[in-house]
PDB file of C-alpha atoms and ligand atoms in Angstrom:
ATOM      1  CA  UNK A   1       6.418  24.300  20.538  1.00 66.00           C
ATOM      2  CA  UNK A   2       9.192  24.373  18.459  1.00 83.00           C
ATOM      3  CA  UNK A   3       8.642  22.461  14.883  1.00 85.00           C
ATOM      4  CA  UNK A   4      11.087  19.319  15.366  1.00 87.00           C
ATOM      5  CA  UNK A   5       9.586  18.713  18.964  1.00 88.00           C
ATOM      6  CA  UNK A   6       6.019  18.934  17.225  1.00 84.00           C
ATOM      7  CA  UNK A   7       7.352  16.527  14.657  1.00 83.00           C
ATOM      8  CA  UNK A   8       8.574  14.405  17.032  1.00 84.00           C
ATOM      9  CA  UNK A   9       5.810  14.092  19.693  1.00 85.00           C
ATOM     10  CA  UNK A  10       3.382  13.695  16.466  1.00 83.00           C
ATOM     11  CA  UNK A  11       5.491  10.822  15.180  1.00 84.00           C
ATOM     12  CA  UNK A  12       5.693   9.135  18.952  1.00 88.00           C
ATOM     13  CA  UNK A  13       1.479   9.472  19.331  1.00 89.00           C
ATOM     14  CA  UNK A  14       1.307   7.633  15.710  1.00 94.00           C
ATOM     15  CA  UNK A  15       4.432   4.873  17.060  1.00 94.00           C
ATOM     16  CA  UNK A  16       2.223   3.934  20.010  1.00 95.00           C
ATOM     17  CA  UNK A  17      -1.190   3.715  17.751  1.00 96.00           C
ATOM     18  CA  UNK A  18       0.568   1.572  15.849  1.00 97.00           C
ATOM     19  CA  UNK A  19       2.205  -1.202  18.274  1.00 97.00           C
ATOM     20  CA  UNK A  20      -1.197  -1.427  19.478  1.00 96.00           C
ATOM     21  CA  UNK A  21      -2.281  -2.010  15.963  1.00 97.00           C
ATOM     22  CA  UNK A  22       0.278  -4.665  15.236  1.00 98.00           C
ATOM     23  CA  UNK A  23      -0.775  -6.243  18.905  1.00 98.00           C
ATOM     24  CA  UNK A  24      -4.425  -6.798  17.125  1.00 97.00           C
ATOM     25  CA  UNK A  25      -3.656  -8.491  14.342  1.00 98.00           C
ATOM     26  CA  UNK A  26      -0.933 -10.489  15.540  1.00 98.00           C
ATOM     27  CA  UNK A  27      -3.511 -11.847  18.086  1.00 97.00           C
ATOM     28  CA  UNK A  28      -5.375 -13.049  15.887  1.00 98.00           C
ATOM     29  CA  UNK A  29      -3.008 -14.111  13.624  1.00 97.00           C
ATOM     30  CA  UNK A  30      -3.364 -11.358  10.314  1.00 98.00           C
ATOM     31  CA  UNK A  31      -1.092 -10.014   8.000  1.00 98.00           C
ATOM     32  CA  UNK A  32      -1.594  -6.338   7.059  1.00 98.00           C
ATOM     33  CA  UNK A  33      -0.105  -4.825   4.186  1.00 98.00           C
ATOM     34  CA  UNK A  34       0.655  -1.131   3.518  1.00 98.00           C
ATOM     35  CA  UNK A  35      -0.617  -0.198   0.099  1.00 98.00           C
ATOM     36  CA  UNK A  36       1.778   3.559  -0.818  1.00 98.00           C
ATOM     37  CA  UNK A  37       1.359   5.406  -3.888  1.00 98.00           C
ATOM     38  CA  UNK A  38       0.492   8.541  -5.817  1.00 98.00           C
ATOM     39  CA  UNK A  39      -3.206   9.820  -6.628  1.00 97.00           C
ATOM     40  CA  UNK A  40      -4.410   7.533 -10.012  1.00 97.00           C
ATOM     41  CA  UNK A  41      -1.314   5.470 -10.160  1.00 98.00           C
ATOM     42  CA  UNK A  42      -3.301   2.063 -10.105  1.00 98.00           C
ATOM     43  CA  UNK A  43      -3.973   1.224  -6.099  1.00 98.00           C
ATOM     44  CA  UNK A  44      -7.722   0.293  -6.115  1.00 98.00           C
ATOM     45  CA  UNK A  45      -7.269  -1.095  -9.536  1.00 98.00           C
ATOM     46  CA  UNK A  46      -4.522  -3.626  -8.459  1.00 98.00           C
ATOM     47  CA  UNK A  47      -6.852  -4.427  -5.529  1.00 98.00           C
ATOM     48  CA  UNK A  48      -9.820  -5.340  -7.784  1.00 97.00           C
ATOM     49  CA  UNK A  49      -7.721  -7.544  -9.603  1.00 97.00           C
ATOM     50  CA  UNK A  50      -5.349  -9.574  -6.975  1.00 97.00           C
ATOM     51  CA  UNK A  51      -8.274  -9.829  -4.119  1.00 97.00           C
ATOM     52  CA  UNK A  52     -10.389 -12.400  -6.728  1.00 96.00           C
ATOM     53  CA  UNK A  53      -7.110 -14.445  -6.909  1.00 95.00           C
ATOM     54  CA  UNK A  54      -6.936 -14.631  -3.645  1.00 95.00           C
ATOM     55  CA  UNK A  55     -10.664 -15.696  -2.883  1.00 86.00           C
ATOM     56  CA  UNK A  56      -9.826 -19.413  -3.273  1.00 85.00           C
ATOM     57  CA  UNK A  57      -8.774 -20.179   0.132  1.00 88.00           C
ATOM     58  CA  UNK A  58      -7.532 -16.403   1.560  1.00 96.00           C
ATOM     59  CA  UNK A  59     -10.119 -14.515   3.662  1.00 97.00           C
ATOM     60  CA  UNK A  60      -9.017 -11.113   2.641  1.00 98.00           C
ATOM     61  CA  UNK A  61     -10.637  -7.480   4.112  1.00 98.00           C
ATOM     62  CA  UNK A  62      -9.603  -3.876   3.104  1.00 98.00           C
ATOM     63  CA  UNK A  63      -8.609  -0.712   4.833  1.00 98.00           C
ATOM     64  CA  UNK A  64      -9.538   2.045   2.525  1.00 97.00           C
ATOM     65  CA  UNK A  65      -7.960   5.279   2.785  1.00 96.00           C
ATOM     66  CA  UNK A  66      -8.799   8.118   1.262  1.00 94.00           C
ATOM     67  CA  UNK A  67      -9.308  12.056   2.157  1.00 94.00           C
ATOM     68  CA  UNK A  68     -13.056  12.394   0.748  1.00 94.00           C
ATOM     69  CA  UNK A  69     -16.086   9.650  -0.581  1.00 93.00           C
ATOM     70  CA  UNK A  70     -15.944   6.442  -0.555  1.00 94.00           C
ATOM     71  CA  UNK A  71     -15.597   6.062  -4.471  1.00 95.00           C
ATOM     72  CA  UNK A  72     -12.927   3.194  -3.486  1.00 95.00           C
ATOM     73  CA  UNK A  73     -14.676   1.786  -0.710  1.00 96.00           C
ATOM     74  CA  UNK A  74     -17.423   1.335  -3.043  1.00 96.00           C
ATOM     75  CA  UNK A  75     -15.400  -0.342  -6.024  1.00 96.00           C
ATOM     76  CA  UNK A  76     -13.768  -2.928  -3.106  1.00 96.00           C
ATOM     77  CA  UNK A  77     -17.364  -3.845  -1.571  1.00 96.00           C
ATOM     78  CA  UNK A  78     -18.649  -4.865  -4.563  1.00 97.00           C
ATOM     79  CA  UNK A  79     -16.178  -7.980  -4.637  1.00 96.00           C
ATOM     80  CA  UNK A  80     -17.564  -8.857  -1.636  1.00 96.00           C
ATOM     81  CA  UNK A  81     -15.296  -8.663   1.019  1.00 97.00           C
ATOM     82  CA  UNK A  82     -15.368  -6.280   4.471  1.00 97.00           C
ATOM     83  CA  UNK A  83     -13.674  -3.162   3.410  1.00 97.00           C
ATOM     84  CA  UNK A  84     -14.016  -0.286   5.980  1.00 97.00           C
ATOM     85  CA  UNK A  85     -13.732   3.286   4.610  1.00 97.00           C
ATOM     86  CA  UNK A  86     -10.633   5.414   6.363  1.00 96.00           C
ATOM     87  CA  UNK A  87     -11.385   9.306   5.441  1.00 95.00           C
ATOM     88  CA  UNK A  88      -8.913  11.588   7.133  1.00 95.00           C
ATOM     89  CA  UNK A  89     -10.685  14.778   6.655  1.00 90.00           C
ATOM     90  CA  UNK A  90      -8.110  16.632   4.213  1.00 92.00           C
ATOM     91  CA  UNK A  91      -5.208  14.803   5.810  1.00 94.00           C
ATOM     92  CA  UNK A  92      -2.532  13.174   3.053  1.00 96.00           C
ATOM     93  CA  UNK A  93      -1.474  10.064   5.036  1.00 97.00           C
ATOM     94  CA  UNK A  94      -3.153   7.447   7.033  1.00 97.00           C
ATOM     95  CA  UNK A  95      -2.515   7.284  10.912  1.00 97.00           C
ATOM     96  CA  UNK A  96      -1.955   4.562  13.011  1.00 97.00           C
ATOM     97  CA  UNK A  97      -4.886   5.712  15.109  1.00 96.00           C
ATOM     98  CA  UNK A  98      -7.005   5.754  11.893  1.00 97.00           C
ATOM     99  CA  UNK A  99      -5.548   2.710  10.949  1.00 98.00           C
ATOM    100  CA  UNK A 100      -6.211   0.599  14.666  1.00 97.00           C
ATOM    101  CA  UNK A 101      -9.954   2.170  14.856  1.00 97.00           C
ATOM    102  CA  UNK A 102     -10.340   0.931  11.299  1.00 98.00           C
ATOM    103  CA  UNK A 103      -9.349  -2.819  12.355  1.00 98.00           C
ATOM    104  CA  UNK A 104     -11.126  -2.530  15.052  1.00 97.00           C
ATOM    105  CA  UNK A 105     -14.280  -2.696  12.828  1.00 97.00           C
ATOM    106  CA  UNK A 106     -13.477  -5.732  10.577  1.00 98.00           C
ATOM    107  CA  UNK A 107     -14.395  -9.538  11.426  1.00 97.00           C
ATOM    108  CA  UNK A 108     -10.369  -9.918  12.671  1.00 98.00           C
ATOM    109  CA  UNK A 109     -10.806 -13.461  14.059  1.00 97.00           C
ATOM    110  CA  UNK A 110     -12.238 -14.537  10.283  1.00 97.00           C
ATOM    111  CA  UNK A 111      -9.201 -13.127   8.253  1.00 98.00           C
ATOM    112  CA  UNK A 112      -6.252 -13.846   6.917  1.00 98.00           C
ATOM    113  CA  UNK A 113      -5.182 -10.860   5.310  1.00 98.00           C
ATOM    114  CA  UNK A 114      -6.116  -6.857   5.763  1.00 98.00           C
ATOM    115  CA  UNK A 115      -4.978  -4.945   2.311  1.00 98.00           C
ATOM    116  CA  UNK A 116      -4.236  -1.302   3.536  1.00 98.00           C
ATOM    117  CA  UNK A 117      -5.225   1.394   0.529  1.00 98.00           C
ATOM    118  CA  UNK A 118      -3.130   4.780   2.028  1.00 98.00           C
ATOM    119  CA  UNK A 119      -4.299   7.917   0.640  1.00 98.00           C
ATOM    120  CA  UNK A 120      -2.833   8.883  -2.877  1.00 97.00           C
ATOM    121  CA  UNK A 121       0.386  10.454  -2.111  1.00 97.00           C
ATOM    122  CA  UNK A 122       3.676   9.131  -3.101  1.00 97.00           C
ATOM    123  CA  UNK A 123       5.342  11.355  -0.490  1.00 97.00           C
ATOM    124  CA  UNK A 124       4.789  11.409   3.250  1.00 95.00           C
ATOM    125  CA  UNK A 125       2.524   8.483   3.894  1.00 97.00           C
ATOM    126  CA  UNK A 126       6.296   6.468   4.065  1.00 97.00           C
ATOM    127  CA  UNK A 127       7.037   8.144   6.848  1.00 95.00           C
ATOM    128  CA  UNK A 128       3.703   6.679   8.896  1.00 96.00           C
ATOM    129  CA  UNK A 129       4.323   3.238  10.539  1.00 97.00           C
ATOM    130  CA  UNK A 130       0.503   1.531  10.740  1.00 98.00           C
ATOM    131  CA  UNK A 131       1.624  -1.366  12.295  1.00 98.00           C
ATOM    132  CA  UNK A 132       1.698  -2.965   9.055  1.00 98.00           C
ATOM    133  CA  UNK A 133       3.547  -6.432   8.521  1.00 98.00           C
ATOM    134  CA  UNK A 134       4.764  -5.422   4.614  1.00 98.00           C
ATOM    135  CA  UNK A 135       5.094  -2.200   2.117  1.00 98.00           C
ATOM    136  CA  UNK A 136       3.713  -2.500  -1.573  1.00 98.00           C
ATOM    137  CA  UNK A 137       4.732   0.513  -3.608  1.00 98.00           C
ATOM    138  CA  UNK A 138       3.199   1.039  -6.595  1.00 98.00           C
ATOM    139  CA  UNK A 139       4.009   3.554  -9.119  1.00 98.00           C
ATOM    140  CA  UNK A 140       2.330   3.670 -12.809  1.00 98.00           C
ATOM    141  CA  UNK A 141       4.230   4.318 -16.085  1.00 98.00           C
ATOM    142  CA  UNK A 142       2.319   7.581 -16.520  1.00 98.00           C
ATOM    143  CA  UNK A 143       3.785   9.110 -13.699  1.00 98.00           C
ATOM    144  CA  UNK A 144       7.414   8.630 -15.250  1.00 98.00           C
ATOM    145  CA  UNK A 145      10.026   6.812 -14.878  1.00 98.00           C
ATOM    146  CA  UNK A 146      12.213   9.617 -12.866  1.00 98.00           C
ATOM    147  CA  UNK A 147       9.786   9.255  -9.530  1.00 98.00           C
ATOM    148  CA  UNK A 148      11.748   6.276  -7.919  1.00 98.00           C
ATOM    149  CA  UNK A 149      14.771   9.021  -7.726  1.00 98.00           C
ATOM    150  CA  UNK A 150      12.547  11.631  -6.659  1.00 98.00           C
ATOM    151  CA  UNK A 151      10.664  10.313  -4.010  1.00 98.00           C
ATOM    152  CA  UNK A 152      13.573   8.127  -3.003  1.00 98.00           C
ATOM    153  CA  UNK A 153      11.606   6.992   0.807  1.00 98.00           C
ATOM    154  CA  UNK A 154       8.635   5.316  -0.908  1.00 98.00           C
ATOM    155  CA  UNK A 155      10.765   2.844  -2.546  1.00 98.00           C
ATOM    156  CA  UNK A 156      13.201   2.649   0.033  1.00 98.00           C
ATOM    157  CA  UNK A 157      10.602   1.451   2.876  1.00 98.00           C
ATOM    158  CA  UNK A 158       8.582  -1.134   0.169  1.00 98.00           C
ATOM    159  CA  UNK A 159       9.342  -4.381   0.170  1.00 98.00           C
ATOM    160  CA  UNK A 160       8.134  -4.939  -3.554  1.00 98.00           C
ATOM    161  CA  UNK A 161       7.243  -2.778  -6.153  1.00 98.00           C
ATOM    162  CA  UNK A 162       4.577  -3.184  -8.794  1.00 98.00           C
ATOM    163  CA  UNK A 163       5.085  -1.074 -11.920  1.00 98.00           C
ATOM    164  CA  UNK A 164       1.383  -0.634 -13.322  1.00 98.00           C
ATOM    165  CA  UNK A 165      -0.515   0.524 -16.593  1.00 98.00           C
ATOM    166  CA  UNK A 166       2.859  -1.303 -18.695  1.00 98.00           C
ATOM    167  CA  UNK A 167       0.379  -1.194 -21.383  1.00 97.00           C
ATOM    168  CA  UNK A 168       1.245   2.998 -21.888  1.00 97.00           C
ATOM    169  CA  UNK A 169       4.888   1.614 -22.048  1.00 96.00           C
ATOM    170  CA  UNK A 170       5.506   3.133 -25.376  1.00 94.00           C
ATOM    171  CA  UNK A 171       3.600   6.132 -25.270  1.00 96.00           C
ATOM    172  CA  UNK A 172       4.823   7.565 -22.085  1.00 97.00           C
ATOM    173  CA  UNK A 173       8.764   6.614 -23.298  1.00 94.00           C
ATOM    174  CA  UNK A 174       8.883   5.317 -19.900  1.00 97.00           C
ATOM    175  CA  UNK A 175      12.142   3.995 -19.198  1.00 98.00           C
ATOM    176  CA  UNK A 176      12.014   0.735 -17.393  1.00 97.00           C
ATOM    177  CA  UNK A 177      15.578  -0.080 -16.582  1.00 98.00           C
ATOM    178  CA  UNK A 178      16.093   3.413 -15.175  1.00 98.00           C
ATOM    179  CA  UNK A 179      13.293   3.031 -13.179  1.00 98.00           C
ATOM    180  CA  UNK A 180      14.848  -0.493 -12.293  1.00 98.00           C
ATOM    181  CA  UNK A 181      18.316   0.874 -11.076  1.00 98.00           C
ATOM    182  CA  UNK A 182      17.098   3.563  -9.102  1.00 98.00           C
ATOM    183  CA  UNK A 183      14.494   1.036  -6.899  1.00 98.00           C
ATOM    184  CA  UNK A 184      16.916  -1.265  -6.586  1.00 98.00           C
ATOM    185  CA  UNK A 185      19.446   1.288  -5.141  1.00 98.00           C
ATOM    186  CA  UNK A 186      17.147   0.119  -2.162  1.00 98.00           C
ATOM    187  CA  UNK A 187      18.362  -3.137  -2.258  1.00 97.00           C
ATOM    188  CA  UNK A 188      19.544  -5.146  -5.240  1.00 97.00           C
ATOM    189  CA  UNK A 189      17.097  -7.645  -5.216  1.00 96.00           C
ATOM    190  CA  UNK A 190      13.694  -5.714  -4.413  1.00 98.00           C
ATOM    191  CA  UNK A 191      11.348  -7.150  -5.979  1.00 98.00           C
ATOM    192  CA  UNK A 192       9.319  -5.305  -9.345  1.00 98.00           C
ATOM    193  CA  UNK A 193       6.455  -6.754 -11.097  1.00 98.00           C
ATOM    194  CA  UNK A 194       5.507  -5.115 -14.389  1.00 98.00           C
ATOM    195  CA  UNK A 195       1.517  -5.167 -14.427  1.00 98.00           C
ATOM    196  CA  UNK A 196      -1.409  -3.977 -17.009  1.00 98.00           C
ATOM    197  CA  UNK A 197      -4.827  -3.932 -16.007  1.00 97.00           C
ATOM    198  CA  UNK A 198      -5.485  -4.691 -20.016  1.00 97.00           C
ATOM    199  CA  UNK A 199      -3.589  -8.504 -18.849  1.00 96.00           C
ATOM    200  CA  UNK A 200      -4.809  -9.199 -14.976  1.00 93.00           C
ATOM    201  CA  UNK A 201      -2.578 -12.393 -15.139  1.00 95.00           C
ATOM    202  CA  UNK A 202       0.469 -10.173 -15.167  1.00 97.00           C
ATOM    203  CA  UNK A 203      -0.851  -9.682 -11.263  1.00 97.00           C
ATOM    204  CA  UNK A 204      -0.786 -12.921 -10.288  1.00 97.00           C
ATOM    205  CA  UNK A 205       2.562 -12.537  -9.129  1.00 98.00           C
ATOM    206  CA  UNK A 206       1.805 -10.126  -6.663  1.00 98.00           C
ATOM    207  CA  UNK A 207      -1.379 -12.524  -5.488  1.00 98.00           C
ATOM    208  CA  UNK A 208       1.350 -15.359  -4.711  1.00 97.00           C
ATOM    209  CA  UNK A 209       3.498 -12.734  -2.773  1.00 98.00           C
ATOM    210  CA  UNK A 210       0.766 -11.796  -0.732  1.00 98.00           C
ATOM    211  CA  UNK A 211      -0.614 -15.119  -0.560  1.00 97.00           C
ATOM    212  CA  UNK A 212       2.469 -16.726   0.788  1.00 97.00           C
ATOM    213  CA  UNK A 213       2.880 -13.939   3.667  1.00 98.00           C
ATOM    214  CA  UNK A 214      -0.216 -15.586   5.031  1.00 97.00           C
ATOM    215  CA  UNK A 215       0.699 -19.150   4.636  1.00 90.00           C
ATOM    216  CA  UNK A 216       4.454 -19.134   4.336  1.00 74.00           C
TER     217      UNK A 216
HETATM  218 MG1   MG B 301      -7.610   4.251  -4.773  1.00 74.50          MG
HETATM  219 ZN1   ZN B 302       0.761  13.473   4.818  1.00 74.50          ZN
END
């Protein structure tokens, strides 16, 4: 089979995985969110700290994706909500099929909300529909401020951005306009929230968002 056919039938199997995917949660009336980044830029840590603000009133689960241990799993459970561990076995996205077996295992008809953590890759998991209702991208200061340009489809396909570890600002001469321009090349008004783990209120934005998806 030639490559482009292989690429094609591959991206058709993962198209049908995920309408079937969007089917379940829409049944029961859940918003999932697609989680996209690169390895260590802040996912899980941006999890630990919106999913307690979103406690009062929110039942909130996690898909956790990752390609070995369930280090992340681990950190999630121990807030106390369902969080089911996603391990693709050396692969550097999430599936759609990984993705629907995954929901298939949480308590859909009690939630509100399903917070998707894709594997640590700021690069092909874009290209993976899951069925998802919204795209977070999230992208640290450490990893510089020339990634937005250079992995232009990450930022293109999220719906809000949220610039993390703003706390290594000055240190990493991270530049936070140019960073700015080229996300909003995507669309003038996307959405960026400057965060620090060091202040978890600077998150709370980013609990509203995903707050108001369920209720707006
Ligand atoms: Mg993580
Ligand atoms: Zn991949």
């Amino acid at each position: 089979m030639k490559v482009e056919v292989l690429k094609k039938s591959l991206l058709e199997s993962n198209e049908n995985a995920a309408q079937l995917s969007r089917a379940l949660l829409d049944e029961h009336g859940v918003v999932a969110v697609n989680i996209m980044g690169g390895a260590g830029c802040g996912k899980t840590t941006l999890l630990e700290h919106t999913i307690p603000q979103l406690a009062s009133g929110l039942s909130v689960a996690v898909l956790e994706g990752d390609v070995a241990t369930t280090k992340d799993a681990d950190r999630i459970a121990a807030l106390g909500v369902p969080v089911v561990q996603l391990l693709t076995e050396g692969g550097c996205h999430l599936t759609a099929s990984l993705v629907e077996h995954g929901l298939r295992r949480l308590p859909l008809a009690s939630l509100d909300l399903v917070l998707i953590e894709n594997v640590g890759n700021p690069i092909c998991p874009a290209s993976f529909n899951l069925g998802e209702h919204r795209r977070l991208a999230v992208l640290s200061v450490t990893e510089g401020d020339d990634k937005p340009a250079k992995y232009p489809l990450l930022f293109k396909v999220a719906d809000r951005v949220v610039i993390t570890k703003t706390d290594l600002l000055e240190a990493t001469d991270f530049d936070m306009d140019q960073a700015a321009t080229d996300i909003r090349v995507w669309g003038a008004d996307k959405p960026i929230d400057s965060t620090s783990a060091k202040e978890p209120s600077s998150m709370r934005p980013v609990a509203e968002w995903l707050r108001g998806l369920c209720t707006g």
